[in-house]
Coordinates of C-alpha atoms in Angstrom, one line a residue:
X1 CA 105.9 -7.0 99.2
X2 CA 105.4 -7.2 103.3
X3 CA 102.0 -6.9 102.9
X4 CA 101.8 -10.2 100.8
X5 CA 104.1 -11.8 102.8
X6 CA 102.3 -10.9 105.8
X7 CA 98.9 -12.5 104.2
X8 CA 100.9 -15.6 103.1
X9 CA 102.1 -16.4 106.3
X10 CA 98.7 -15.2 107.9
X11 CA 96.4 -18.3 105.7
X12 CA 98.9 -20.5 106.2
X13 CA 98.6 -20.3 109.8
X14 CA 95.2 -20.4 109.4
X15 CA 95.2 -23.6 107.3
X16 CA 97.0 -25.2 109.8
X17 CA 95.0 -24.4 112.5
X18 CA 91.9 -25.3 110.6
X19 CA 93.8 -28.8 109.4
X20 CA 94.5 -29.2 113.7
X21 CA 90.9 -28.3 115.2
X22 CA 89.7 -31.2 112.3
X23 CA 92.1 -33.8 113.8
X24 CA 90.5 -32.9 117.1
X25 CA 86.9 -33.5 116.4
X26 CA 88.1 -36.4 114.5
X27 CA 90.2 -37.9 117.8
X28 CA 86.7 -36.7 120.0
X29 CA 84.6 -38.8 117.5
X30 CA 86.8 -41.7 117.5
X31 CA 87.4 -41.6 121.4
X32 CA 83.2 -41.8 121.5
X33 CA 83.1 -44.5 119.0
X34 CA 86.2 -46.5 120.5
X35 CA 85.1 -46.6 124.4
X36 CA 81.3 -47.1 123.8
X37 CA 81.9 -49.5 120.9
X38 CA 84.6 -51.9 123.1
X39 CA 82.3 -51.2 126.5
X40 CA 79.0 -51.2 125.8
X41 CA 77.7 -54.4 125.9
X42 CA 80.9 -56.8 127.3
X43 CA 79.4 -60.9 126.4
X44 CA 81.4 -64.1 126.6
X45 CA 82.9 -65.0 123.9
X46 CA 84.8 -68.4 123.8
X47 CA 86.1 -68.2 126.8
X48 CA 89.1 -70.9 128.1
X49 CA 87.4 -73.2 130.5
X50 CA 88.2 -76.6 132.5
X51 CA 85.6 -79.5 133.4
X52 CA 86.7 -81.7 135.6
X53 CA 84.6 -85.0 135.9
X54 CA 84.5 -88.6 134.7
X55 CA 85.5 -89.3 131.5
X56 CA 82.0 -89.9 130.0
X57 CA 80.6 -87.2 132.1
X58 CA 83.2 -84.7 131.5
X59 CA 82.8 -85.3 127.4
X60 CA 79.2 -84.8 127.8
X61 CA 79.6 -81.8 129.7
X62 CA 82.0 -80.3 127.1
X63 CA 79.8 -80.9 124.3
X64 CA 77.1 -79.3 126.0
X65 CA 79.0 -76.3 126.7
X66 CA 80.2 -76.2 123.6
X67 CA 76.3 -75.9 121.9
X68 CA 75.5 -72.9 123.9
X69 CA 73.9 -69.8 121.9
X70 CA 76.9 -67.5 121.3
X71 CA 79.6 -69.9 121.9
X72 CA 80.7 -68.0 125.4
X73 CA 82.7 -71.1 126.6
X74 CA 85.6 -73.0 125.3
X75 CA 85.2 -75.7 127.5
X76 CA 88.0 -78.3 127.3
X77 CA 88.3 -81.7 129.7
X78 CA 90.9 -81.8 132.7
X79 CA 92.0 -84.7 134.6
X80 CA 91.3 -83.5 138.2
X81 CA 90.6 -80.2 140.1
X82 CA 94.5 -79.4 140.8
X83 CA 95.0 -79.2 137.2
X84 CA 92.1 -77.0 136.9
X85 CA 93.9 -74.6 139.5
X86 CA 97.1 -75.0 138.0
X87 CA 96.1 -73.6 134.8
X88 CA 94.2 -70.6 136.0
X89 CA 97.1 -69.8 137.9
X90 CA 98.8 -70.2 134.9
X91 CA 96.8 -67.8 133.1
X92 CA 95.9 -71.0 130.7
X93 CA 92.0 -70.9 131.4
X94 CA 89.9 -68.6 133.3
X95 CA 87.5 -70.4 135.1
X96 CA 86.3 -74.5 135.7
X97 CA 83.9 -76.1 137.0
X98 CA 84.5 -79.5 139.0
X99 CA 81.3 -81.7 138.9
X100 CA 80.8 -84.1 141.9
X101 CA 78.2 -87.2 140.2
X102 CA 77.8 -88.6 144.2
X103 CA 76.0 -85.4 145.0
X104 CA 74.0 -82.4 143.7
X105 CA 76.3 -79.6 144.3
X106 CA 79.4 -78.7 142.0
X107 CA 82.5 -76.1 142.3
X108 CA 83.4 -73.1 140.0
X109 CA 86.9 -72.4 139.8
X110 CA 87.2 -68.3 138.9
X111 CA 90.1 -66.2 139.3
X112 CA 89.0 -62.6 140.0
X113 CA 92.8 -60.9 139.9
X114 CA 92.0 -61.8 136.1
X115 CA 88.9 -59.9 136.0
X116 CA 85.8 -59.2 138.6
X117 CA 83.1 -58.4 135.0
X118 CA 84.7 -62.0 133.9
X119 CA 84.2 -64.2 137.4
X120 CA 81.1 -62.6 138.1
X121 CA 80.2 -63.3 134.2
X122 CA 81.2 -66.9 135.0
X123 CA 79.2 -67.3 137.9
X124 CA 76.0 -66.2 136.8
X125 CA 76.3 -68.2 133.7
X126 CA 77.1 -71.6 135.2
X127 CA 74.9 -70.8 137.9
X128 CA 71.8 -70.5 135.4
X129 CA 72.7 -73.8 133.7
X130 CA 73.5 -75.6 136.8
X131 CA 69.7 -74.5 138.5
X132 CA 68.2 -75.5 134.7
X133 CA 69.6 -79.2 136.0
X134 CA 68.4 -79.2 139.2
X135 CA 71.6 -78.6 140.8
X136 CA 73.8 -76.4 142.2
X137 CA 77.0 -74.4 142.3
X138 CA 79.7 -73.4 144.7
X139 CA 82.2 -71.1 143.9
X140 CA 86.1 -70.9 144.6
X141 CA 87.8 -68.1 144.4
X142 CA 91.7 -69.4 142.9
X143 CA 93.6 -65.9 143.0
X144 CA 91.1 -63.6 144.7
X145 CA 91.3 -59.7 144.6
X146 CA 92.8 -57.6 147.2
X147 CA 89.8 -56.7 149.6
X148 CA 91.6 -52.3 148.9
X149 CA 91.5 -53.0 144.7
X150 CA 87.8 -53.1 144.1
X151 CA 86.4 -54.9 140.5
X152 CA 90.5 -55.8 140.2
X153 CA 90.8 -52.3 138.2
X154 CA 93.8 -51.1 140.3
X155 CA 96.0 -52.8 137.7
X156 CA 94.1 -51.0 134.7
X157 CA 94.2 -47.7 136.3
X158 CA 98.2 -47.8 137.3
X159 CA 99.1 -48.9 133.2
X160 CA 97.0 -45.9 132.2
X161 CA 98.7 -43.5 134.8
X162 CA 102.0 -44.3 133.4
X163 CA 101.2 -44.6 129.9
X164 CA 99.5 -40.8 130.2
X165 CA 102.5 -39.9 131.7
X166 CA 104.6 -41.1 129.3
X167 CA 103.0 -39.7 126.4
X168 CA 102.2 -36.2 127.9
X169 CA 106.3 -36.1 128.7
X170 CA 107.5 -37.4 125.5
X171 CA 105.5 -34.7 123.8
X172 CA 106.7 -31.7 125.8
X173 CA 110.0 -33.1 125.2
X174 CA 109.3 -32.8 121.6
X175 CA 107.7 -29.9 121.0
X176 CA 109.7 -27.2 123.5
X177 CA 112.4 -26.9 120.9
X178 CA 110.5 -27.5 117.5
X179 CA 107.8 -30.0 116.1
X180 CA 111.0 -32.3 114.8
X181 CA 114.2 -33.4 116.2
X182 CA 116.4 -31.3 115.1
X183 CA 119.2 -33.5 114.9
X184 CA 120.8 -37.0 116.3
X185 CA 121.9 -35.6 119.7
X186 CA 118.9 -33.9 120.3
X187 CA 116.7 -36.8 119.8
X188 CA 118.8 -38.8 121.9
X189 CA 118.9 -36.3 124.8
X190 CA 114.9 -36.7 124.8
X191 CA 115.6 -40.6 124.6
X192 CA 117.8 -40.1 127.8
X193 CA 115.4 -37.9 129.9
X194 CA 112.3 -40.4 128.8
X195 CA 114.4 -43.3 130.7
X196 CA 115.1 -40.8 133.5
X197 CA 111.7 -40.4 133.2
X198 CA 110.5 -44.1 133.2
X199 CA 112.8 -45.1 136.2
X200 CA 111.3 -42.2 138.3
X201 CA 107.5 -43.2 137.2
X202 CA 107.7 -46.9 137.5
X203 CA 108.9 -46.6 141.1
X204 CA 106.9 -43.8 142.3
X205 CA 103.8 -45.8 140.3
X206 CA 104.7 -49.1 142.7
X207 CA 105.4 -47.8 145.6
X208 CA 101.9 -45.9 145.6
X209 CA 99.6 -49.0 144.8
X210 CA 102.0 -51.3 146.8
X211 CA 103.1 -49.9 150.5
X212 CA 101.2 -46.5 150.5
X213 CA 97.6 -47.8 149.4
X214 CA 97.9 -51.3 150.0
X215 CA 96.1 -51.6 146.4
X216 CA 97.9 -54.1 144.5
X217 CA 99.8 -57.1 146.6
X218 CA 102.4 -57.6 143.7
X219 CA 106.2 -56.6 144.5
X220 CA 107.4 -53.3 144.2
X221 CA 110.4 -54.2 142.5
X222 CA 108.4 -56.6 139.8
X223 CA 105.6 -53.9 139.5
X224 CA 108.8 -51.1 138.8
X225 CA 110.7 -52.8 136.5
X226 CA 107.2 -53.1 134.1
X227 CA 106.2 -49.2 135.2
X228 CA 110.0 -48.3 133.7
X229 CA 109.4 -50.8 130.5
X230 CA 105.9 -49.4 130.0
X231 CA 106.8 -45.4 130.4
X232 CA 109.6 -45.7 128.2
X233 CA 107.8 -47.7 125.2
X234 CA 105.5 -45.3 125.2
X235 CA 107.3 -42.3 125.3
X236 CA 109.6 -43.7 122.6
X237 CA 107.2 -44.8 120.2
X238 CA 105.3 -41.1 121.0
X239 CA 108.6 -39.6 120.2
X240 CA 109.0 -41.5 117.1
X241 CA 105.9 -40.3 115.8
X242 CA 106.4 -36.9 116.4
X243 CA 109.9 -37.3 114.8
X244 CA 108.1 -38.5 111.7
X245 CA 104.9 -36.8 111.4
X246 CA 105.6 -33.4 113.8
X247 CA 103.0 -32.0 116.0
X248 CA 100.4 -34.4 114.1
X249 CA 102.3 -37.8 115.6
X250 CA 101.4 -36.6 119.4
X251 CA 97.4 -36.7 117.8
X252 CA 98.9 -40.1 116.4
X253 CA 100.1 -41.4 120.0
X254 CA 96.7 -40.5 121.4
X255 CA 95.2 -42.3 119.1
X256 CA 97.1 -45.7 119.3
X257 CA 97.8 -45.0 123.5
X258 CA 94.1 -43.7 124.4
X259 CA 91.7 -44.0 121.7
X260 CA 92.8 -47.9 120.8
X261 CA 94.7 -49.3 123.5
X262 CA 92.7 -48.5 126.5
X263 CA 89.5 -49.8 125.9
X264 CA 91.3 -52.5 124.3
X265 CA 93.0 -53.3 127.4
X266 CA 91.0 -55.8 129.4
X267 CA 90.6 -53.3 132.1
X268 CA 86.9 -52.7 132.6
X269 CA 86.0 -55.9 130.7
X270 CA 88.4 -58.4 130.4
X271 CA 89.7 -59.9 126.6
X272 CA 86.8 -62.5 126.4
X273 CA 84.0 -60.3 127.3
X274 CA 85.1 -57.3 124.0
X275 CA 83.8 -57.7 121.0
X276 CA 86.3 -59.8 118.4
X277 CA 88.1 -56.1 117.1
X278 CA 89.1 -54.8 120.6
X279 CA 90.2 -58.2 121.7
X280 CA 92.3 -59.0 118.7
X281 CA 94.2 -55.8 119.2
X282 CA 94.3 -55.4 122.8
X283 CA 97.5 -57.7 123.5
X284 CA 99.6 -55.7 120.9
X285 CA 99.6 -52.6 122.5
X286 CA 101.2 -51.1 125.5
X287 CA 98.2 -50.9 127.9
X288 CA 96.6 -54.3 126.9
X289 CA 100.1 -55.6 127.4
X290 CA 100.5 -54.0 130.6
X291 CA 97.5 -54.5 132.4
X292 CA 98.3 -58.4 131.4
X293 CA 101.4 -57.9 133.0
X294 CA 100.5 -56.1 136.2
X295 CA 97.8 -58.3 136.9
X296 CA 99.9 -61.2 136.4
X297 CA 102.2 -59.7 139.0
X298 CA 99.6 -59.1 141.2
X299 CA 97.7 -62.4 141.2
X300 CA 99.0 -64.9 139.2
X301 CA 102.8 -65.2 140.9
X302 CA 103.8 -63.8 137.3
X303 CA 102.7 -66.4 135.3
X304 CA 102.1 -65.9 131.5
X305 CA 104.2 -62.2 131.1
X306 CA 106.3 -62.9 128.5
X307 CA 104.3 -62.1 125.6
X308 CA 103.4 -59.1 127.1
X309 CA 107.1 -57.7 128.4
X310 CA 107.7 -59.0 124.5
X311 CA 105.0 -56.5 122.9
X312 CA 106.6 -53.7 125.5
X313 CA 109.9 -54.2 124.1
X314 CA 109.5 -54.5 120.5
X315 CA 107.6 -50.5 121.2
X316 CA 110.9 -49.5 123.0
X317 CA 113.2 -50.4 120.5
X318 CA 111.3 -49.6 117.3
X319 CA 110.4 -46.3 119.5
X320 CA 114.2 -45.8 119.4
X321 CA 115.1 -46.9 116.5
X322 CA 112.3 -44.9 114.6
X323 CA 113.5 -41.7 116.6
X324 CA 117.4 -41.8 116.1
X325 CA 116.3 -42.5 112.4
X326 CA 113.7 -39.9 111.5
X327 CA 116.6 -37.3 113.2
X328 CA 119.6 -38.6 111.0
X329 CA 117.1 -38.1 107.9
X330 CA 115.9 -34.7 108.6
X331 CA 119.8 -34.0 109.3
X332 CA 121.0 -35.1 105.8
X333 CA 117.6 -33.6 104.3
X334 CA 118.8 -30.3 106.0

């Protein structure tokens, strides 16, 4: 009788190990296909552009832009050059170019706090149509990078910090007394610590890429209170998979945190430059979302963060709504 329990217990251990190592090499696969499929070869595609010039002229222009292999502009007219800056600012468009008929040289509008791939992506591309003309191009920088955040990646890499972070710590909280919550108060004891958690991250986070390396010139209070949003949507929608799924929801986090949302992001490449998949899902999830935001802080006096502190939120409360459930179920199953 031992002896056949013994063996019972012993394949079902190894069944479940087996059924683990496959979810690995299937993450590893899908981490290879994710990153090189969103990274490898970053184009324009339809991005938001201004052209400011006479009315004639500027129609002309946009039409021309408009036929360009591969559609990598969506050129629309603007009255004058400050609306052209307004809206970058605004996060509206990401780039314009001002053409001056009395002469033979024209201004770019970029906004590298956006996005160094996407300015530099800008430039060269206007720059090739504008020497194809005869003429040529001068470039303005409208909300420049910090000269200590090279390629304007700071942002990317601080949203991933935290969200590994938050992740990592919502699945030791889950797994150091059982794969499940084992009931209401313990699940929201771990919802407790992860905003412990979050308020201790998001400020450590800010103050090390704002006054100790000078990396990002947002505020540290701005840059906290989305460090303490972003941990703790994360960790609460890592803990409500776990709560659902067990030890298979923290493969499940990974795979919507690392293997989806980071490439997604706009980090490395921003939105316009990924192919149609990765930019369709980027905004919706927390480090698409936060890099938005961070950046916006950064650069763009925090223009155009709603939608993004919107998609953080909506994670944090399903997160804790999903958790709290999933415990009062196993409860009343038990």
């Amino acid at each position: 009788m031992k002896q056949s329990t013994f063996s019972e217990v012993k394949d079902a251990v190894t069944l479940r190990a087996t059924v683990l190592v496959i979810g690995v090499i299937a993450l590893q696969l899908l981490f290879i296909a994710s990153y090189v499929g969103a990274l490898h070869e970053p184009r324009l595609k339809d991005v938001p552009f201004g052209v400011v010039a006479p009315q004639t002229l500027a129609e002309r222009t946009v039409t021309r832009l408009e036929e360009l292999p591969g559609a990598p502009l969506d050129p629309r007219a603007l009255p004058d050059e400050q609306a052209a800056r307004e809206q970058i600012e605004n996060r509206q468009i990401d780039g314009a170019l001002v053409v001056r008929p009395s002469g033979t040289t024209d201004t770019l509008l970029v906004a590298s706090g956006g996005g160094r791939a996407l300015s530099l992506a800008l430039d060269t591309l206007v720059s090739t149509l504008e020497k194809s003309e005869g003429r040529t191009v001068r470039t303005v920088d409208v909300a420049p990078t910090s000269r200590h955040d090279f390629n304007s990646l700071s942002s990317f890499y601080l949203v991933i910090g935290w969200c590994v972070g938050a992740y990592l710590c919502a699945s030791i909280l889950a797994i150091s007394s059982g794969a499940r919550p084992a009931n209401p108060v313990r699940a929201a004891t771990r919802l407790g610590t992860m905003t412990l958690v979050s308020l201790v991250g998001g400020l450590g986070g800010a103050i090390i890429v704002g006054p100790i390396l000078g990396a990002l010139p947002g505020g540290v209070w701005a840059l906290w209170g989305l460090g303490a949003l972003l941990i703790f949507a994360v960790g609460a929608a890592t803990l409500a998979l776990q709560g659902l799924f067990g030890v298979v929801g923290i493969g499940l986090a990974i795979l919507l945190i690392v293997i989806a949302g980071n490439p997604s992001a706009g980090g490395a490449f921003p939105a316009p430059m990924l192919p149609p998949f990765w930019e369709a899902i980027g905004p919706a999830l927390p480090p698409g979302a936060g890099t938005w935001a961070a950046r916006s802080i950064s650069y763009f006096h925090g223009n155009d963060m709603t939608s993004s502190l919107l998609v953080l939120s909506a994670w944090a409360v399903a997160g804790v709504l999903i958790t709290m459930l999933a415990a009062v179920l196993r409860q009343r199953r038990e």
